[in-house]
Amino acid sequence: MRVKRKTRGQRFSWWLRGFVLALSLPCGLWAGEDQLLFLPQEPVFNRLIGDPREPQNALIANLSYPRFEGAIGPTIEFLQWRPSDGSRWGWGLMGASFIELDSLGHFVYPERASDWYLGMYFSESAGDFSNRFEYTHVSSHLGDELFDVIPRIIYSREFFRWTVSYQPSETLRVYGGPGCYSHMAPAGRPLFAQAGAELYTSTFDFIAGTAARGYMTYNVKAEQDAGGVVDQNFQWGLQWKWKKETAPSLRFALSYYNGNSEYGQFYLSNDNHWGIGIYFDP
């Protein structure tokens, strides 16, 4: 009796079904309580809300110049491994677009510059400590307002960065770590380091039974690039959640930035300004 063999398409279909089923079930794949999760609800490494170039969703009005800024920045954690020892490991992608607009009055807001970030990361957490190792590409483009006013440059950066975070309580988090550019155009010196802190008040009842807390952040980055520069960002604000335990939140904040411009087309220019913004945290 002849045994009917599956065609290549049928074999691929069965492999595909098994792969999708394995990824869609947050079940134990190893002994004990080890789990491998596909698209987990919360990432291993929480975003650094005080870093002005962390992937974020925000609308900011510049109070020192007649300008506005917008940011869209998702983080997608594809896989998360949760061993039975209580640690967590994650792998994913993060990207962001940062756009600066001039305000010329009469509802005219031409684009001044736009920066684009795309990176891949690996993360780990155990106890009060968490780590993120990333490789990120950055490109910067001159806006249509300035095409005929100033010469544009080819600005491109790619870097490795390792960040260690320590959070002993709900009201305090500190972080820091080194980085190195692997590609630089225009050329420059490659090393940089970053550090910061997040301070929170206790959570209190807010509007209609929701929860809120005040916060302050400080972020500093020292770079060899641009002849050596120190960029500092301060933020004071209110974080508003549906409930204390839920992750999504709105933040309303006043900020102060001191250093060279974060926009690559103007990375050699000094930029000190106040801003006020609303931030949408997933």
Short mmCIF file of C-alpha atoms in Angstrom, two decimals:
data_model
loop_
_atom_site.label_atom_id
_atom_site.label_comp_id
_atom_site.label_asym_id
_atom_site.label_seq_id
_atom_site.Cartn_x
_atom_site.Cartn_y
_atom_site.Cartn_z
CA MET A 1 0.00 0.00 0.00
CA ARG A 2 1.37 3.37 -0.96
CA VAL A 3 1.56 6.09 1.69
CA LYS A 4 0.55 9.46 0.38
CA ARG A 5 3.29 11.99 1.04
CA LYS A 6 2.48 15.56 2.06
CA THR A 7 3.37 18.21 -0.45
CA ARG A 8 5.84 20.95 0.39
CA GLY A 9 2.98 23.43 0.77
CA GLN A 10 1.16 21.13 3.22
CA ARG A 11 4.29 20.59 5.31
CA PHE A 12 4.90 24.35 5.45
CA SER A 13 1.28 24.93 6.47
CA TRP A 14 1.63 22.53 9.41
CA TRP A 15 4.93 24.08 10.49
CA LEU A 16 3.36 27.55 10.32
CA ARG A 17 0.36 26.49 12.40
CA GLY A 18 2.62 24.99 15.05
CA PHE A 19 4.81 28.08 15.16
CA VAL A 20 1.87 30.46 15.57
CA LEU A 21 0.34 28.22 18.24
CA ALA A 22 3.60 28.10 20.22
CA LEU A 23 3.99 31.87 20.14
CA SER A 24 0.39 32.62 21.01
CA LEU A 25 0.28 30.49 24.17
CA PRO A 26 1.95 31.91 27.29
CA CYS A 27 2.51 28.39 28.54
CA GLY A 28 5.53 26.80 30.23
CA LEU A 29 8.05 25.59 27.68
CA TRP A 30 10.57 24.28 30.19
CA ALA A 31 10.30 22.51 33.51
CA GLY A 32 8.73 24.25 36.47
CA GLU A 33 7.14 27.63 35.85
CA ASP A 34 9.38 28.91 33.05
CA GLN A 35 7.43 30.80 30.41
CA LEU A 36 8.10 32.20 26.97
CA LEU A 37 5.64 34.98 26.07
CA PHE A 38 4.96 36.42 22.63
CA LEU A 39 4.09 40.15 22.59
CA PRO A 40 3.85 40.55 26.39
CA GLN A 41 1.76 43.39 27.77
CA GLU A 42 4.66 45.03 29.66
CA PRO A 43 8.33 45.21 28.65
CA VAL A 44 11.16 44.01 30.88
CA PHE A 45 12.90 47.41 30.90
CA ASN A 46 10.66 50.41 31.59
CA ARG A 47 11.23 53.47 29.40
CA LEU A 48 13.35 56.34 30.70
CA ILE A 49 10.76 59.10 30.86
CA GLY A 50 13.34 61.82 31.57
CA ASP A 51 15.42 61.14 28.44
CA PRO A 52 14.26 63.50 25.65
CA ARG A 53 15.34 60.94 23.01
CA GLU A 54 13.74 57.87 24.55
CA PRO A 55 10.94 56.50 22.30
CA GLN A 56 7.83 58.36 23.44
CA ASN A 57 4.50 59.84 22.38
CA ALA A 58 4.36 63.55 23.17
CA LEU A 59 3.26 67.05 22.18
CA ILE A 60 5.50 69.85 23.50
CA ALA A 61 5.31 73.63 23.24
CA ASN A 62 8.65 75.43 23.39
CA LEU A 63 8.29 78.35 25.81
CA SER A 64 11.61 80.00 24.91
CA TYR A 65 11.17 80.03 21.13
CA PRO A 66 7.98 80.07 19.03
CA ARG A 67 8.21 76.37 18.20
CA PHE A 68 6.39 73.09 18.77
CA GLU A 69 7.64 69.52 18.97
CA GLY A 70 5.93 66.20 18.37
CA ALA A 71 7.13 62.65 19.02
CA ILE A 72 5.80 59.21 18.15
CA GLY A 73 7.80 56.29 19.50
CA PRO A 74 6.58 52.71 19.97
CA THR A 75 8.44 49.91 21.70
CA ILE A 76 7.53 46.39 20.58
CA GLU A 77 8.75 43.54 22.75
CA PHE A 78 8.42 40.40 20.65
CA LEU A 79 9.55 37.75 23.11
CA GLN A 80 9.89 37.64 26.88
CA TRP A 81 11.34 34.71 28.81
CA ARG A 82 10.37 34.33 32.47
CA PRO A 83 12.47 31.64 34.19
CA SER A 84 11.32 30.12 37.45
CA ASP A 85 14.08 32.01 39.34
CA GLY A 86 12.05 35.25 39.05
CA SER A 87 14.22 37.00 36.46
CA ARG A 88 12.88 38.22 33.11
CA TRP A 89 14.55 38.49 29.69
CA GLY A 90 13.24 40.38 26.68
CA TRP A 91 13.97 41.03 23.01
CA GLY A 92 12.34 43.66 20.84
CA LEU A 93 12.46 46.71 18.60
CA MET A 94 11.99 50.39 19.35
CA GLY A 95 11.65 53.36 17.04
CA ALA A 96 10.77 57.02 17.21
CA SER A 97 10.20 60.12 15.13
CA PHE A 98 10.91 63.57 16.58
CA ILE A 99 9.66 66.59 14.62
CA GLU A 100 10.18 70.29 15.33
CA LEU A 101 7.83 72.91 13.89
CA ASP A 102 8.21 76.68 13.74
CA SER A 103 5.25 78.88 14.57
CA LEU A 104 4.93 81.68 11.99
CA GLY A 105 1.47 82.80 13.07
CA HIS A 106 -1.87 82.53 11.24
CA PHE A 107 -1.86 78.76 11.89
CA VAL A 108 1.28 78.25 9.78
CA TYR A 109 3.68 75.65 11.24
CA PRO A 110 6.43 74.69 8.77
CA GLU A 111 8.74 71.82 9.66
CA ARG A 112 12.18 72.84 10.89
CA ALA A 113 13.79 69.41 11.39
CA SER A 114 12.96 65.74 11.92
CA ASP A 115 14.98 62.96 13.51
CA TRP A 116 14.32 59.24 13.13
CA TYR A 117 15.41 56.43 15.47
CA LEU A 118 15.23 52.67 14.94
CA GLY A 119 16.86 50.12 17.22
CA MET A 120 16.90 46.57 18.51
CA TYR A 121 17.44 45.69 22.15
CA PHE A 122 17.91 42.88 24.63
CA SER A 123 16.84 43.40 28.23
CA GLU A 124 17.00 41.62 31.60
CA SER A 125 15.68 42.24 35.09
CA ALA A 126 16.21 40.58 38.46
CA GLY A 127 15.07 42.10 41.74
CA ASP A 128 15.57 45.87 41.84
CA PHE A 129 17.96 45.90 38.86
CA SER A 130 17.24 45.85 35.13
CA ASN A 131 19.49 46.13 32.09
CA ARG A 132 19.04 47.07 28.45
CA PHE A 133 21.58 46.60 25.67
CA GLU A 134 20.63 48.25 22.39
CA TYR A 135 21.87 48.96 18.88
CA THR A 136 20.22 52.05 17.36
CA HIS A 137 20.33 53.90 14.04
CA VAL A 138 19.70 57.66 13.92
CA SER A 139 19.16 59.94 10.93
CA SER A 140 18.29 63.65 10.85
CA HIS A 141 16.66 65.68 8.09
CA LEU A 142 16.17 69.38 7.46
CA GLY A 143 12.56 70.56 7.28
CA ASP A 144 10.94 72.19 4.27
CA GLU A 145 11.05 75.60 5.95
CA LEU A 146 14.86 75.73 5.80
CA PHE A 147 15.66 74.02 2.47
CA ASP A 148 16.57 77.32 0.80
CA VAL A 149 17.88 79.07 3.92
CA ILE A 150 20.73 76.97 5.34
CA PRO A 151 22.78 74.11 3.83
CA ARG A 152 21.70 70.67 5.01
CA ILE A 153 24.19 68.06 6.18
CA ILE A 154 24.21 64.27 5.94
CA TYR A 155 23.66 63.35 9.59
CA SER A 156 23.69 59.66 10.49
CA ARG A 157 24.63 57.83 13.68
CA GLU A 158 24.63 54.20 14.81
CA PHE A 159 25.48 53.30 18.37
CA PHE A 160 25.66 50.59 21.00
CA ARG A 161 24.45 51.48 24.50
CA TRP A 162 24.17 49.60 27.77
CA THR A 163 21.90 51.04 30.48
CA VAL A 164 21.61 49.76 34.05
CA SER A 165 18.54 50.76 36.09
CA TYR A 166 18.10 50.45 39.86
CA GLN A 167 14.62 50.90 41.35
CA PRO A 168 14.49 50.05 45.07
CA SER A 169 10.97 51.48 45.54
CA GLU A 170 8.00 52.97 43.69
CA THR A 171 9.26 56.49 44.43
CA LEU A 172 12.90 56.26 43.25
CA ARG A 173 14.73 55.08 40.17
CA VAL A 174 18.32 55.80 39.09
CA TYR A 175 20.06 54.67 35.92
CA GLY A 176 23.22 55.07 33.88
CA GLY A 177 25.59 53.49 31.42
CA PRO A 178 28.12 53.90 28.60
CA GLY A 179 27.66 54.06 24.85
CA CYS A 180 29.76 54.08 21.70
CA TYR A 181 29.04 55.22 18.14
CA SER A 182 29.99 52.59 15.56
CA HIS A 183 29.18 54.87 12.60
CA MET A 184 29.27 58.68 12.50
CA ALA A 185 28.52 61.09 9.67
CA PRO A 186 29.80 63.77 10.06
CA ALA A 187 32.78 62.11 11.74
CA GLY A 188 33.37 62.65 15.44
CA ARG A 189 34.67 61.08 18.61
CA PRO A 190 32.60 58.00 19.52
CA LEU A 191 32.25 57.63 23.30
CA PHE A 192 29.38 58.89 25.44
CA ALA A 193 27.77 58.17 28.80
CA GLN A 194 24.33 58.79 30.23
CA ALA A 195 22.82 58.91 33.73
CA GLY A 196 19.63 60.05 35.37
CA ALA A 197 17.05 59.74 38.11
CA GLU A 198 13.25 59.61 38.51
CA LEU A 199 11.62 60.75 41.76
CA TYR A 200 7.91 60.21 42.49
CA THR A 201 5.51 61.23 45.22
CA SER A 202 3.05 58.80 46.77
CA THR A 203 -0.04 58.08 44.69
CA PHE A 204 -3.17 60.02 45.60
CA ASP A 205 -6.83 59.99 44.53
CA PHE A 206 -7.57 62.29 41.62
CA ILE A 207 -10.53 63.09 39.36
CA ALA A 208 -13.47 60.61 39.36
CA GLY A 209 -11.64 57.95 41.36
CA THR A 210 -8.51 57.92 39.19
CA ALA A 211 -4.96 57.92 40.56
CA ALA A 212 -2.13 60.44 40.18
CA ARG A 213 1.30 61.26 41.54
CA GLY A 214 3.83 64.02 41.09
CA TYR A 215 7.29 63.38 39.70
CA MET A 216 10.63 64.93 38.83
CA THR A 217 13.29 63.60 36.46
CA TYR A 218 16.88 64.52 35.64
CA ASN A 219 18.80 63.19 32.63
CA VAL A 220 22.40 64.02 31.71
CA LYS A 221 24.44 62.84 28.72
CA ALA A 222 28.14 63.59 28.26
CA GLU A 223 29.52 63.14 24.73
CA GLN A 224 32.90 63.35 23.05
CA ASP A 225 31.02 64.36 19.90
CA ALA A 226 30.72 68.04 18.87
CA GLY A 227 34.00 68.84 20.61
CA GLY A 228 32.71 67.53 23.95
CA VAL A 229 29.31 68.54 25.30
CA VAL A 230 27.08 67.89 28.31
CA ASP A 231 23.31 67.81 27.67
CA GLN A 232 20.93 68.09 30.64
CA ASN A 233 17.17 67.73 30.80
CA PHE A 234 14.92 68.45 33.81
CA GLN A 235 11.22 67.58 34.01
CA TRP A 236 8.59 68.35 36.66
CA GLY A 237 5.11 66.97 36.22
CA LEU A 238 2.01 64.99 37.11
CA GLN A 239 1.43 61.36 36.11
CA TRP A 240 -2.27 60.44 35.80
CA LYS A 241 -3.56 56.85 35.63
CA TRP A 242 -6.92 55.12 35.62
CA LYS A 243 -5.82 53.07 38.63
CA LYS A 244 -2.56 52.84 40.53
CA GLU A 245 -1.87 49.33 39.22
CA THR A 246 -2.52 50.07 35.52
CA ALA A 247 0.38 50.86 33.18
CA PRO A 248 -1.05 53.42 30.67
CA SER A 249 -0.83 57.03 31.84
CA LEU A 250 -0.92 60.67 30.83
CA ARG A 251 1.83 63.00 32.00
CA PHE A 252 1.66 66.79 32.07
CA ALA A 253 5.09 68.32 32.56
CA LEU A 254 7.25 71.43 32.57
CA SER A 255 10.77 70.83 31.25
CA TYR A 256 14.10 72.62 30.92
CA TYR A 257 16.82 71.57 28.46
CA ASN A 258 20.42 72.81 28.55
CA GLY A 259 23.08 71.68 26.06
CA ASN A 260 23.52 71.28 22.33
CA SER A 261 20.49 70.69 20.12
CA GLU A 262 19.12 67.14 20.11
CA TYR A 263 18.26 67.54 16.42
CA GLY A 264 21.10 66.19 14.32
CA GLN A 265 20.99 68.94 11.70
CA PHE A 266 21.83 71.42 14.51
CA TYR A 267 24.03 69.21 16.72
CA LEU A 268 26.75 71.89 16.90
CA SER A 269 24.31 74.61 18.06
CA ASN A 270 23.65 75.48 21.68
CA ASP A 271 20.04 75.02 22.81
CA ASN A 272 18.69 76.18 26.19
CA HIS A 273 14.91 76.28 26.46
CA TRP A 274 11.83 75.72 28.62
CA GLY A 275 8.94 73.60 27.43
CA ILE A 276 5.53 72.37 28.51
CA GLY A 277 4.05 69.16 27.18
CA ILE A 278 1.67 66.24 27.41
CA TYR A 279 3.04 62.69 27.22
CA PHE A 280 1.08 59.52 26.39
CA ASP A 281 2.61 56.42 27.99
CA PRO A 282 1.27 53.03 26.85
#
